[in-house]
RNA sequence: GCCCCUGUGGCGGAAUUGGUAGACGCGCCUGACUCAAAAUCAGGUGAUGCAAAUCGUGCUGGUUCGAGUCCGGCCAGGGGCACCA
């Protein structure tokens, strides 16, 4: 062999060029084969890819390449989630235009992705900041508006004071903006909302159908939607105590069974009744003002005490006209949930208990735990939340909680006041509508004009897209669109009088809520989707991305797909049939004596025995090996994919990403691991080279295979069966292990060939066949090396376009089986018997075995359990 | 606080889903090749023990002929939600 080292740096670009020239990864919409749509979450063009991208896109590429070989028409596209704040921040800091910054980054990252050898159909590439993309988004906004799925309303919103924009609830994490980290404030603003809550029930229910989603993600969405069943109850008010003769107060409860444990009513500071009462009570007004100050930042909420203010208003218990309950304004009642009012049952709710203990209102337990004497049952600091029997509850006494709930509901439903029942059943959701207005420049303009005379006017379809003006400046804080006179001031599309454009842009999560649909036909200019193409390709068969999108992106996309269906742009509800959430790439951290972090590239690792030590390569200074953490700039524990690809090649990086750790778990990036992967690349190259050199005359399939040949063939087909299954289930770490095993077996087999005489024709055939299978098995993971090996084996075709090897299942069946033999559950021996031996034969063989006899000490066995082809257990 | 997940060698992890615990890789040890190192090749590597053997999947009870796997109770780590009535 001319060169005994595989030169990835030379080979990888060469094969990438060949794939590209032959256009083998371009997908035709008219392809008659069964379709398979594999998609990885598209990246934000930050400028450089990171190891997380490498892992994500490698997994997707393995699936794409394997499915292609298995006979599917595979759609595997890539695009750019290109709107967003970093572009504006760059504009402010570096005086570059967001557009040129974004497109420069796209060019750089595209080059990096291409160096990974991904089998992508680049002809379908799209960027969400392209008017050719977002014009359709504007069209859908107008369609949704018409369909009643968009609403403009004044609302309390999360305001990020650093990014100077509104954030959705989903984007507020621990009271801070998900990007800026700034403590979020509450403001009242008029905003555009997508009515995702209209679909709450459907989004929740359909989770049960997503059987190829991780249970964890489904659970997180379930919790996020937060369904609770309860009762809306109208409490009559004592008119003498109310400010404006209000007659009733409606509350929502999930525990109507505890109605006889009620001690107080509480309403939100924003509740109309509180507002009305405050007008006549300055002390109450002051309390409300104070309460509104708190209750925005999470940290404050956690520490804020449960405060209330007695309004003096009295509510009448629905089952007892003599029973008066004081109505408090309380700082922990949210106007946004339920009716903004509750009744407090302190014995069975922690918050209510804290409240009564503070104000001395006492409590009455109404649910008694089993095995507790109701006479001795008292509540002090801890409420009782468990199951039990009703007590102190008049006609409910003795019932279970469920019976009591039903009884209360029935009774109140059948009582009316003013022609309306006193109660009705209601389901409430935690899920709020999706506020999409952002006071930023670099986003999709909302196609609306505000006119003094006509009000809110949609931009006519013929005037779409509303494009972003490019002549903007970022020298002042705030939204440049807001001060762009020629863009902002337009004639009203309806009356022609001077009007102004909506200057808010859409949340970038809107952009990513339908890109998967656009990929099915990114060329159509007249509509967001070509229904034929979309109906053909969707749903995405396998979607792969990070768990951090478990709620945000995945819930929005599920909503958007339904909204697109309602407006005729799609024909299905669920966009992603299969979802896989991959783990993070993590790395050790290195801390210098002065406390500063050192990067992995600056550090040399030395190991002596079990000890590992790190020092700076430059000065030899010892650095402390710290915790293994997610790769991040602040911890400086990042490894640049470019460096790895330059030094070892893309295949090595890809192989390492798939090895060892299960794909859903975090993978620890180590230098040793990468070198191990690199050594395996070289080993495969040598192994295939050696087999390629074997010259045993014309390669024809022999009629019979000898034992040596059979062993090789069994190993190859065994690996084929296992790898096929594990790719299907995305268990790439197991694929890697099976490929190692096959390579080990082939290496041993070649080692056995000590003389030309040992190289029989059947063995040579088997070796070549196995080598071909081996190459095809690792081709999805290390595609460049595979092409090089495939060519070395004498093939003229590309392995990337080859069909998956045909499995010969009869090779997986062994003639004999080795059964472990246990005596009383402890392994004592092994016996090898013909595969189809009867139980009697096996029992006889087992009892004749010396080790078994010894263990039985001459006594007859009580019982012999034989599990065919598994195990034998002798019970003494 | 509520909900969920995970605990297996020095390390990452396998284990046909109740049937030989530790596949495969990393690391380490021994040897060959080499003046030497790297690479490569051969062998070893859960613990204790010279050995036979015994113990061993966070701890602890249980079910079972048989438990890493199932059930109960603890402990530890991680994640999600969090004034949601």
mmCIF file of N, CA and C (backbone and C1' of nucleotides) in Angstrom, chain B residues 38-85:
data_model
loop_
_atom_site.group_PDB
_atom_site.id
_atom_site.type_symbol
_atom_site.label_atom_id
_atom_site.label_comp_id
_atom_site.label_asym_id
_atom_site.label_seq_id
_atom_site.Cartn_x
_atom_site.Cartn_y
_atom_site.Cartn_z
ATOM 1 P P A B 38 6.130 5.394 24.360
ATOM 2 O "O5'" A B 38 5.492 5.945 23.007
ATOM 3 C "C5'" A B 38 4.881 7.235 22.975
ATOM 4 C "C4'" A B 38 4.584 7.627 21.559
ATOM 5 C "C3'" A B 38 3.622 6.713 20.810
ATOM 6 O "O3'" A B 38 2.273 6.993 21.109
ATOM 7 C "C1'" A B 38 5.498 7.163 19.443
ATOM 8 P P A B 39 1.230 5.794 21.270
ATOM 9 O "O5'" A B 39 1.159 5.188 19.801
ATOM 10 C "C5'" A B 39 0.563 5.935 18.745
ATOM 11 C "C4'" A B 39 0.848 5.272 17.424
ATOM 12 C "C3'" A B 39 0.403 3.816 17.313
ATOM 13 O "O3'" A B 39 -0.966 3.696 17.014
ATOM 14 C "C1'" A B 39 2.622 4.007 16.551
ATOM 15 P P U B 40 -1.825 2.539 17.692
ATOM 16 O "O5'" U B 40 -1.184 1.224 17.069
ATOM 17 C "C5'" U B 40 -1.277 0.978 15.670
ATOM 18 C "C4'" U B 40 -0.420 -0.213 15.312
ATOM 19 C "C3'" U B 40 -0.753 -1.499 16.051
ATOM 20 O "O3'" U B 40 -1.855 -2.170 15.464
ATOM 21 C "C1'" U B 40 1.584 -1.152 16.096
ATOM 22 P P C B 41 -2.863 -2.961 16.399
ATOM 23 O "O5'" C B 41 -2.073 -4.287 16.745
ATOM 24 C "C5'" C B 41 -1.670 -5.167 15.702
ATOM 25 C "C4'" C B 41 -0.700 -6.190 16.238
ATOM 26 C "C3'" C B 41 -1.173 -6.959 17.465
ATOM 27 O "O3'" C B 41 -2.049 -8.009 17.125
ATOM 28 C "C1'" C B 41 1.038 -6.225 17.827
ATOM 29 P P A B 42 -3.198 -8.425 18.146
ATOM 30 O "O5'" A B 42 -2.398 -9.226 19.261
ATOM 31 C "C5'" A B 42 -1.793 -10.464 18.955
ATOM 32 C "C4'" A B 42 -1.116 -11.032 20.172
ATOM 33 C "C3'" A B 42 -1.960 -11.045 21.435
ATOM 34 O "O3'" A B 42 -2.869 -12.133 21.485
ATOM 35 C "C1'" A B 42 0.167 -10.179 21.945
ATOM 36 P P G B 43 -4.270 -11.946 22.230
ATOM 37 O "O5'" G B 43 -3.863 -11.807 23.758
ATOM 38 C "C5'" G B 43 -3.450 -12.949 24.481
ATOM 39 C "C4'" G B 43 -2.860 -12.568 25.803
ATOM 40 C "C3'" G B 43 -3.805 -11.958 26.826
ATOM 41 O "O3'" G B 43 -4.683 -12.898 27.415
ATOM 42 C "C1'" G B 43 -1.761 -10.794 26.861
ATOM 43 P P G B 44 -6.118 -12.441 27.933
ATOM 44 O "O5'" G B 44 -5.794 -11.602 29.240
ATOM 45 C "C5'" G B 44 -5.156 -12.243 30.344
ATOM 46 C "C4'" G B 44 -4.753 -11.234 31.376
ATOM 47 C "C3'" G B 44 -5.889 -10.388 31.945
ATOM 48 O "O3'" G B 44 -6.645 -11.093 32.901
ATOM 49 C "C1'" G B 44 -4.035 -9.002 31.469
ATOM 50 P P U B 45 -8.215 -10.846 32.992
ATOM 51 O "O5'" U B 45 -8.300 -9.409 33.660
ATOM 52 C "C5'" U B 45 -7.730 -9.164 34.945
ATOM 53 C "C4'" U B 45 -7.749 -7.688 35.255
ATOM 54 C "C3'" U B 45 -9.102 -7.002 35.055
ATOM 55 O "O3'" U B 45 -9.959 -7.225 36.155
ATOM 56 C "C1'" U B 45 -7.404 -5.675 34.099
ATOM 57 P P G B 46 -11.440 -7.738 35.851
ATOM 58 O "O5'" G B 46 -12.294 -6.909 36.911
ATOM 59 C "C5'" G B 46 -12.271 -5.498 36.879
ATOM 60 C "C4'" G B 46 -12.899 -4.963 38.132
ATOM 61 C "C3'" G B 46 -12.293 -5.508 39.425
ATOM 62 O "O3'" G B 46 -11.168 -4.758 39.810
ATOM 63 C "C1'" G B 46 -14.647 -5.719 39.500
ATOM 64 P P A B 47 -10.044 -5.457 40.670
ATOM 65 O "O5'" A B 47 -10.747 -5.668 42.091
ATOM 66 C "C5'" A B 47 -11.054 -4.547 42.925
ATOM 67 C "C4'" A B 47 -11.619 -5.041 44.237
ATOM 68 C "C3'" A B 47 -10.744 -6.058 44.961
ATOM 69 O "O3'" A B 47 -9.764 -5.427 45.750
ATOM 70 C "C1'" A B 47 -12.962 -6.875 44.842
ATOM 71 P P U B 48 -8.346 -6.123 45.913
ATOM 72 O "O5'" U B 48 -8.658 -7.317 46.921
ATOM 73 C "C5'" U B 48 -9.126 -7.047 48.245
ATOM 74 C "C4'" U B 48 -9.501 -8.326 48.927
ATOM 75 C "C3'" U B 48 -8.472 -9.453 48.840
ATOM 76 O "O3'" U B 48 -7.411 -9.291 49.763
ATOM 77 C "C1'" U B 48 -10.619 -10.323 48.398
ATOM 78 P P G B 49 -5.935 -9.733 49.294
ATOM 79 O "O5'" G B 49 -6.072 -11.304 49.094
ATOM 80 C "C5'" G B 49 -6.220 -12.160 50.219
ATOM 81 C "C4'" G B 49 -6.430 -13.576 49.770
ATOM 82 C "C3'" G B 49 -5.367 -14.131 48.813
ATOM 83 O "O3'" G B 49 -4.176 -14.493 49.467
ATOM 84 C "C1'" G B 49 -7.508 -14.710 48.022
ATOM 85 P P C B 50 -2.786 -14.149 48.764
ATOM 86 O "O5'" C B 50 -2.786 -15.044 47.445
ATOM 87 C "C5'" C B 50 -1.792 -14.863 46.436
ATOM 88 C "C4'" C B 50 -1.475 -16.181 45.783
ATOM 89 C "C3'" C B 50 -2.677 -16.956 45.264
ATOM 90 O "O3'" C B 50 -3.014 -16.565 43.949
ATOM 91 C "C1'" C B 50 -1.290 -18.393 46.560
ATOM 92 P P A B 51 -4.563 -16.489 43.505
ATOM 93 O "O5'" A B 51 -5.040 -17.998 43.669
ATOM 94 C "C5'" A B 51 -4.808 -18.947 42.627
ATOM 95 C "C4'" A B 51 -5.126 -20.340 43.129
ATOM 96 C "C3'" A B 51 -6.612 -20.647 43.263
ATOM 97 O "O3'" A B 51 -7.115 -21.176 42.050
ATOM 98 C "C1'" A B 51 -5.471 -21.261 45.264
ATOM 99 P P A B 52 -8.603 -20.904 41.583
ATOM 100 O "O5'" A B 52 -9.456 -21.890 42.494
ATOM 101 C "C5'" A B 52 -9.511 -23.285 42.188
ATOM 102 C "C4'" A B 52 -10.106 -24.036 43.359
ATOM 103 C "C3'" A B 52 -11.517 -23.617 43.749
ATOM 104 O "O3'" A B 52 -12.511 -24.262 42.985
ATOM 105 C "C1'" A B 52 -10.153 -23.669 45.673
ATOM 106 P P A B 53 -13.695 -23.479 42.349
ATOM 107 O "O5'" A B 53 -14.131 -22.509 43.536
ATOM 108 C "C5'" A B 53 -15.010 -22.959 44.566
ATOM 109 C "C4'" A B 53 -14.808 -22.125 45.807
ATOM 110 C "C3'" A B 53 -15.759 -20.930 45.954
ATOM 111 O "O3'" A B 53 -17.006 -21.332 46.496
ATOM 112 C "C1'" A B 53 -13.535 -20.237 46.376
ATOM 113 P P U B 54 -18.328 -20.559 46.110
ATOM 114 O "O5'" U B 54 -18.192 -19.207 46.934
ATOM 115 C "C5'" U B 54 -18.241 -19.225 48.361
ATOM 116 C "C4'" U B 54 -17.777 -17.907 48.929
ATOM 117 C "C3'" U B 54 -18.581 -16.689 48.480
ATOM 118 O "O3'" U B 54 -19.788 -16.532 49.206
ATOM 119 C "C1'" U B 54 -16.276 -16.212 48.307
ATOM 120 P P C B 55 -21.046 -15.917 48.492
ATOM 121 O "O5'" C B 55 -20.654 -14.372 48.400
ATOM 122 C "C5'" C B 55 -20.546 -13.590 49.588
ATOM 123 C "C4'" C B 55 -19.891 -12.266 49.279
ATOM 124 C "C3'" C B 55 -20.632 -11.368 48.299
ATOM 125 O "O3'" C B 55 -21.710 -10.685 48.903
ATOM 126 C "C1'" C B 55 -18.334 -11.404 47.742
ATOM 127 P P G B 56 -22.999 -10.329 48.027
ATOM 128 O "O5'" G B 56 -22.416 -9.322 46.945
ATOM 129 C "C5'" G B 56 -22.043 -8.005 47.338
ATOM 130 C "C4'" G B 56 -21.411 -7.281 46.177
ATOM 131 C "C3'" G B 56 -22.341 -7.049 44.993
ATOM 132 O "O3'" G B 56 -23.135 -5.900 45.192
ATOM 133 C "C1'" G B 56 -20.232 -7.855 44.241
ATOM 134 P P U B 57 -24.624 -5.806 44.694
ATOM 135 O "O5'" U B 57 -24.497 -4.887 43.403
ATOM 136 C "C5'" U B 57 -23.822 -3.626 43.477
ATOM 137 C "C4'" U B 57 -24.230 -2.764 42.299
ATOM 138 C "C3'" U B 57 -25.708 -2.344 42.316
ATOM 139 O "O3'" U B 57 -25.779 -1.012 41.856
ATOM 140 C "C1'" U B 57 -25.212 -3.443 40.299
ATOM 141 P P G B 58 -26.905 -0.051 42.399
ATOM 142 O "O5'" G B 58 -26.386 0.356 43.851
ATOM 143 C "C5'" G B 58 -25.140 1.024 44.013
ATOM 144 C "C4'" G B 58 -25.148 1.808 45.287
ATOM 145 C "C3'" G B 58 -25.841 1.128 46.458
ATOM 146 O "O3'" G B 58 -24.978 0.228 47.122
ATOM 147 C "C1'" G B 58 -26.626 3.347 46.260
ATOM 148 P P C B 59 -25.580 -1.090 47.782
ATOM 149 O "O5'" C B 59 -26.359 -0.523 49.050
ATOM 150 C "C5'" C B 59 -25.664 -0.017 50.166
ATOM 151 C "C4'" C B 59 -26.646 0.392 51.234
ATOM 152 C "C3'" C B 59 -27.603 -0.702 51.686
ATOM 153 O "O3'" C B 59 -27.026 -1.582 52.625
ATOM 154 C "C1'" C B 59 -28.824 1.273 51.282
ATOM 155 P P U B 60 -27.509 -3.118 52.662
ATOM 156 O "O5'" U B 60 -29.026 -3.013 53.132
ATOM 157 C "C5'" U B 60 -29.351 -2.497 54.427
ATOM 158 C "C4'" U B 60 -30.845 -2.444 54.587
ATOM 159 C "C3'" U B 60 -31.571 -3.741 54.266
ATOM 160 O "O3'" U B 60 -31.492 -4.653 55.340
ATOM 161 C "C1'" U B 60 -32.706 -1.943 53.238
ATOM 162 P P G B 61 -31.778 -6.208 55.102
ATOM 163 O "O5'" G B 61 -33.350 -6.166 55.304
ATOM 164 C "C5'" G B 61 -34.162 -7.229 54.917
ATOM 165 C "C4'" G B 61 -35.583 -6.722 54.845
ATOM 166 C "C3'" G B 61 -36.470 -7.591 53.967
ATOM 167 O "O3'" G B 61 -36.939 -8.721 54.677
ATOM 168 C "C1'" G B 61 -36.733 -5.350 53.318
ATOM 169 P P G B 62 -36.703 -10.156 53.985
ATOM 170 O "O5'" G B 62 -37.800 -10.129 52.822
ATOM 171 C "C5'" G B 62 -39.168 -10.036 53.173
ATOM 172 C "C4'" G B 62 -40.004 -9.577 52.005
ATOM 173 C "C3'" G B 62 -40.177 -10.561 50.863
ATOM 174 O "O3'" G B 62 -41.085 -11.598 51.193
ATOM 175 C "C1'" G B 62 -39.865 -8.379 50.002
ATOM 176 P P U B 63 -40.884 -13.067 50.576
ATOM 177 O "O5'" U B 63 -41.410 -12.868 49.083
ATOM 178 C "C5'" U B 63 -42.762 -12.512 48.842
ATOM 179 C "C4'" U B 63 -42.991 -12.307 47.364
ATOM 180 C "C3'" U B 63 -42.500 -13.441 46.474
ATOM 181 O "O3'" U B 63 -43.422 -14.520 46.431
ATOM 182 C "C1'" U B 63 -41.800 -11.368 45.567
ATOM 183 P P U B 64 -42.865 -16.026 46.640
ATOM 184 O "O5'" U B 64 -41.989 -16.262 45.334
ATOM 185 C "C5'" U B 64 -42.599 -16.268 44.048
ATOM 186 C "C4'" U B 64 -41.554 -16.334 42.974
ATOM 187 C "C3'" U B 64 -40.551 -17.465 43.121
ATOM 188 O "O3'" U B 64 -41.081 -18.698 42.651
ATOM 189 C "C1'" U B 64 -39.416 -15.450 42.602
ATOM 190 P P C B 65 -40.751 -20.070 43.478
ATOM 191 O "O5'" C B 65 -39.215 -20.366 43.159
ATOM 192 C "C5'" C B 65 -38.524 -21.382 43.877
ATOM 193 C "C4'" C B 65 -37.164 -21.598 43.247
ATOM 194 C "C3'" C B 65 -36.374 -20.333 42.971
ATOM 195 O "O3'" C B 65 -35.672 -19.916 44.115
ATOM 196 C "C1'" C B 65 -36.364 -21.691 41.035
ATOM 197 P P G B 66 -35.619 -18.384 44.485
ATOM 198 O "O5'" G B 66 -34.817 -17.755 43.264
ATOM 199 C "C5'" G B 66 -33.421 -18.011 43.143
ATOM 200 C "C4'" G B 66 -32.897 -17.474 41.849
ATOM 201 C "C3'" G B 66 -33.131 -15.981 41.626
ATOM 202 O "O3'" G B 66 -32.149 -15.215 42.288
ATOM 203 C "C1'" G B 66 -33.710 -17.168 39.677
ATOM 204 P P A B 67 -32.513 -13.776 42.838
ATOM 205 O "O5'" A B 67 -32.813 -12.942 41.516
ATOM 206 C "C5'" A B 67 -31.796 -12.650 40.552
ATOM 207 C "C4'" A B 67 -31.819 -11.174 40.194
ATOM 208 C "C3'" A B 67 -31.452 -10.261 41.345
ATOM 209 O "O3'" A B 67 -30.817 -9.099 40.822
ATOM 210 C "C1'" A B 67 -33.640 -9.782 40.659
ATOM 211 P P G B 68 -29.248 -9.156 40.598
ATOM 212 O "O5'" G B 68 -28.937 -7.680 40.071
ATOM 213 C "C5'" G B 68 -29.039 -6.588 40.963
ATOM 214 C "C4'" G B 68 -29.238 -5.314 40.202
ATOM 215 C "C3'" G B 68 -30.654 -5.131 39.650
ATOM 216 O "O3'" G B 68 -31.497 -4.536 40.610
ATOM 217 C "C1'" G B 68 -29.056 -4.703 37.953
ATOM 218 P P U B 69 -32.993 -5.012 40.790
ATOM 219 O "O5'" U B 69 -33.616 -4.821 39.345
ATOM 220 C "C5'" U B 69 -33.772 -3.516 38.769
ATOM 221 C "C4'" U B 69 -34.285 -3.642 37.357
ATOM 222 C "C3'" U B 69 -35.681 -4.252 37.258
ATOM 223 O "O3'" U B 69 -36.478 -3.515 36.353
ATOM 224 C "C1'" U B 69 -34.128 -5.520 35.976
ATOM 225 P P C B 70 -37.503 -2.481 36.988
ATOM 226 O "O5'" C B 70 -38.573 -3.434 37.684
ATOM 227 C "C5'" C B 70 -39.669 -3.965 36.947
ATOM 228 C "C4'" C B 70 -40.629 -4.666 37.876
ATOM 229 C "C3'" C B 70 -40.879 -3.958 39.202
ATOM 230 O "O3'" C B 70 -41.846 -2.939 39.072
ATOM 231 C "C1'" C B 70 -40.449 -6.237 39.611
ATOM 232 P P C B 71 -41.808 -1.669 40.042
ATOM 233 O "O5'" C B 71 -42.363 -2.262 41.410
ATOM 234 C "C5'" C B 71 -43.709 -2.661 41.548
ATOM 235 C "C4'" C B 71 -43.967 -3.112 42.962
ATOM 236 C "C3'" C B 71 -43.541 -2.131 44.039
ATOM 237 O "O3'" C B 71 -44.499 -1.119 44.248
ATOM 238 C "C1'" C B 71 -42.733 -4.277 44.596
ATOM 239 P P G B 72 -43.990 0.338 44.738
ATOM 240 O "O5'" G B 72 -43.644 0.081 46.268
ATOM 241 C "C5'" G B 72 -44.679 -0.200 47.193
ATOM 242 C "C4'" G B 72 -44.124 -0.393 48.582
ATOM 243 C "C3'" G B 72 -43.223 0.713 49.104
ATOM 244 O "O3'" G B 72 -43.944 1.852 49.534
ATOM 245 C "C1'" G B 72 -42.268 -1.374 49.630
ATOM 246 P P G B 73 -43.254 3.304 49.424
ATOM 247 O "O5'" G B 73 -42.167 3.255 50.577
ATOM 248 C "C5'" G B 73 -42.558 3.074 51.931
ATOM 249 C "C4'" G B 73 -41.337 2.984 52.808
ATOM 250 C "C3'" G B 73 -40.303 4.068 52.579
ATOM 251 O "O3'" G B 73 -40.647 5.292 53.180
ATOM 252 C "C1'" G B 73 -39.213 1.978 52.670
ATOM 253 P P C B 74 -39.890 6.611 52.764
ATOM 254 O "O5'" C B 74 -38.557 6.428 53.587
ATOM 255 C "C5'" C B 74 -37.458 7.252 53.339
ATOM 256 C "C4'" C B 74 -36.214 6.605 53.883
ATOM 257 C "C3'" C B 74 -34.946 7.266 53.384
ATOM 258 O "O3'" C B 74 -34.604 8.364 54.199
ATOM 259 C "C1'" C B 74 -34.826 4.960 52.949
ATOM 260 P P C B 75 -34.462 9.777 53.489
ATOM 261 O "O5'" C B 75 -32.973 9.682 52.921
ATOM 262 C "C5'" C B 75 -31.915 9.247 53.769
ATOM 263 C "C4'" C B 75 -30.705 8.887 52.950
ATOM 264 C "C3'" C B 75 -30.330 9.887 51.858
ATOM 265 O "O3'" C B 75 -29.648 11.010 52.365
ATOM 266 C "C1'" C B 75 -30.240 7.707 50.981
ATOM 267 P P A B 76 -29.798 12.410 51.617
ATOM 268 O "O5'" A B 76 -28.943 12.213 50.290
ATOM 269 C "C5'" A B 76 -27.538 12.017 50.374
ATOM 270 C "C4'" A B 76 -26.994 11.646 49.017
ATOM 271 C "C3'" A B 76 -27.273 12.647 47.907
ATOM 272 O "O3'" A B 76 -26.398 13.752 47.924
ATOM 273 C "C1'" A B 76 -27.730 10.458 47.138
ATOM 274 P P G B 77 -26.904 15.156 47.346
ATOM 275 O "O5'" G B 77 -26.899 14.928 45.768
ATOM 276 C "C5'" G B 77 -25.661 14.855 45.062
ATOM 277 C "C4'" G B 77 -25.894 14.407 43.646
ATOM 278 C "C3'" G B 77 -26.737 15.335 42.788
ATOM 279 O "O3'" G B 77 -26.027 16.448 42.302
ATOM 280 C "C1'" G B 77 -27.467 13.113 42.476
ATOM 281 P P G B 78 -26.800 17.810 42.013
ATOM 282 O "O5'" G B 78 -27.654 17.460 40.713
ATOM 283 C "C5'" G B 78 -27.010 17.295 39.455
ATOM 284 C "C4'" G B 78 -27.983 16.772 38.429
ATOM 285 C "C3'" G B 78 -29.145 17.690 38.078
ATOM 286 O "O3'" G B 78 -28.781 18.749 37.230
ATOM 287 C "C1'" G B 78 -29.948 15.487 38.346
ATOM 288 P P G B 79 -29.578 20.134 37.328
ATOM 289 O "O5'" G B 79 -30.961 19.790 36.619
ATOM 290 C "C5'" G B 79 -30.987 19.496 35.235
ATOM 291 C "C4'" G B 79 -32.337 18.960 34.846
ATOM 292 C "C3'" G B 79 -33.513 19.901 35.013
ATOM 293 O "O3'" G B 79 -33.572 20.881 34.001
ATOM 294 C "C1'" G B 79 -34.116 17.774 35.793
ATOM 295 P P G B 80 -34.206 22.318 34.312
ATOM 296 O "O5'" G B 80 -35.764 21.981 34.318
ATOM 297 C "C5'" G B 80 -36.403 21.585 33.115
ATOM 298 C "C4'" G B 80 -37.826 21.187 33.418
ATOM 299 C "C3'" G B 80 -38.680 22.259 34.065
ATOM 300 O "O3'" G B 80 -39.153 23.213 33.138
ATOM 301 C "C1'" G B 80 -38.994 20.227 35.204
ATOM 302 P P C B 81 -39.283 24.747 33.620
ATOM 303 O "O5'" C B 81 -40.546 24.686 34.598
ATOM 304 C "C5'" C B 81 -41.820 24.339 34.084
ATOM 305 C "C4'" C B 81 -42.796 24.153 35.202
ATOM 306 C "C3'" C B 81 -42.966 25.330 36.146
ATOM 307 O "O3'" C B 81 -43.739 26.371 35.601
ATOM 308 C "C1'" C B 81 -42.798 23.352 37.402
ATOM 309 P P A B 82 -43.261 27.883 35.912
ATOM 310 O "O5'" A B 82 -43.543 27.993 37.474
ATOM 311 C "C5'" A B 82 -44.872 27.935 37.943
ATOM 312 C "C4'" A B 82 -44.882 27.647 39.404
ATOM 313 C "C3'" A B 82 -44.477 28.795 40.310
ATOM 314 O "O3'" A B 82 -45.495 29.758 40.388
ATOM 315 C "C1'" A B 82 -43.585 26.775 41.126
ATOM 316 P P C B 83 -45.077 31.242 40.744
ATOM 317 O "O5'" C B 83 -46.324 31.724 41.594
ATOM 318 C "C5'" C B 83 -47.487 30.957 41.609
ATOM 319 C "C4'" C B 83 -47.855 30.615 43.034
ATOM 320 C "C3'" C B 83 -49.353 30.757 43.269
ATOM 321 O "O3'" C B 83 -49.778 29.762 44.169
ATOM 322 C "C1'" C B 83 -48.157 32.124 44.769
ATOM 323 P P C B 84 -49.962 28.273 43.646
ATOM 324 O "O5'" C B 84 -50.891 28.395 42.354
ATOM 325 C "C5'" C B 84 -52.288 28.603 42.485
ATOM 326 C "C4'" C B 84 -52.997 28.151 41.229
ATOM 327 C "C3'" C B 84 -52.554 26.774 40.731
ATOM 328 O "O3'" C B 84 -53.669 26.168 40.140
ATOM 329 C "C1'" C B 84 -52.089 28.385 39.071
ATOM 330 P P A B 85 -54.147 24.803 40.577
ATOM 331 O "O5'" A B 85 -54.941 25.026 41.930
ATOM 332 C "C5'" A B 85 -56.292 25.266 41.893
ATOM 333 C "C4'" A B 85 -56.686 26.017 43.123
ATOM 334 C "C3'" A B 85 -58.112 26.536 43.120
ATOM 335 O "O3'" A B 85 -59.048 25.544 43.485
ATOM 336 C "C1'" A B 85 -56.662 28.252 43.813
#
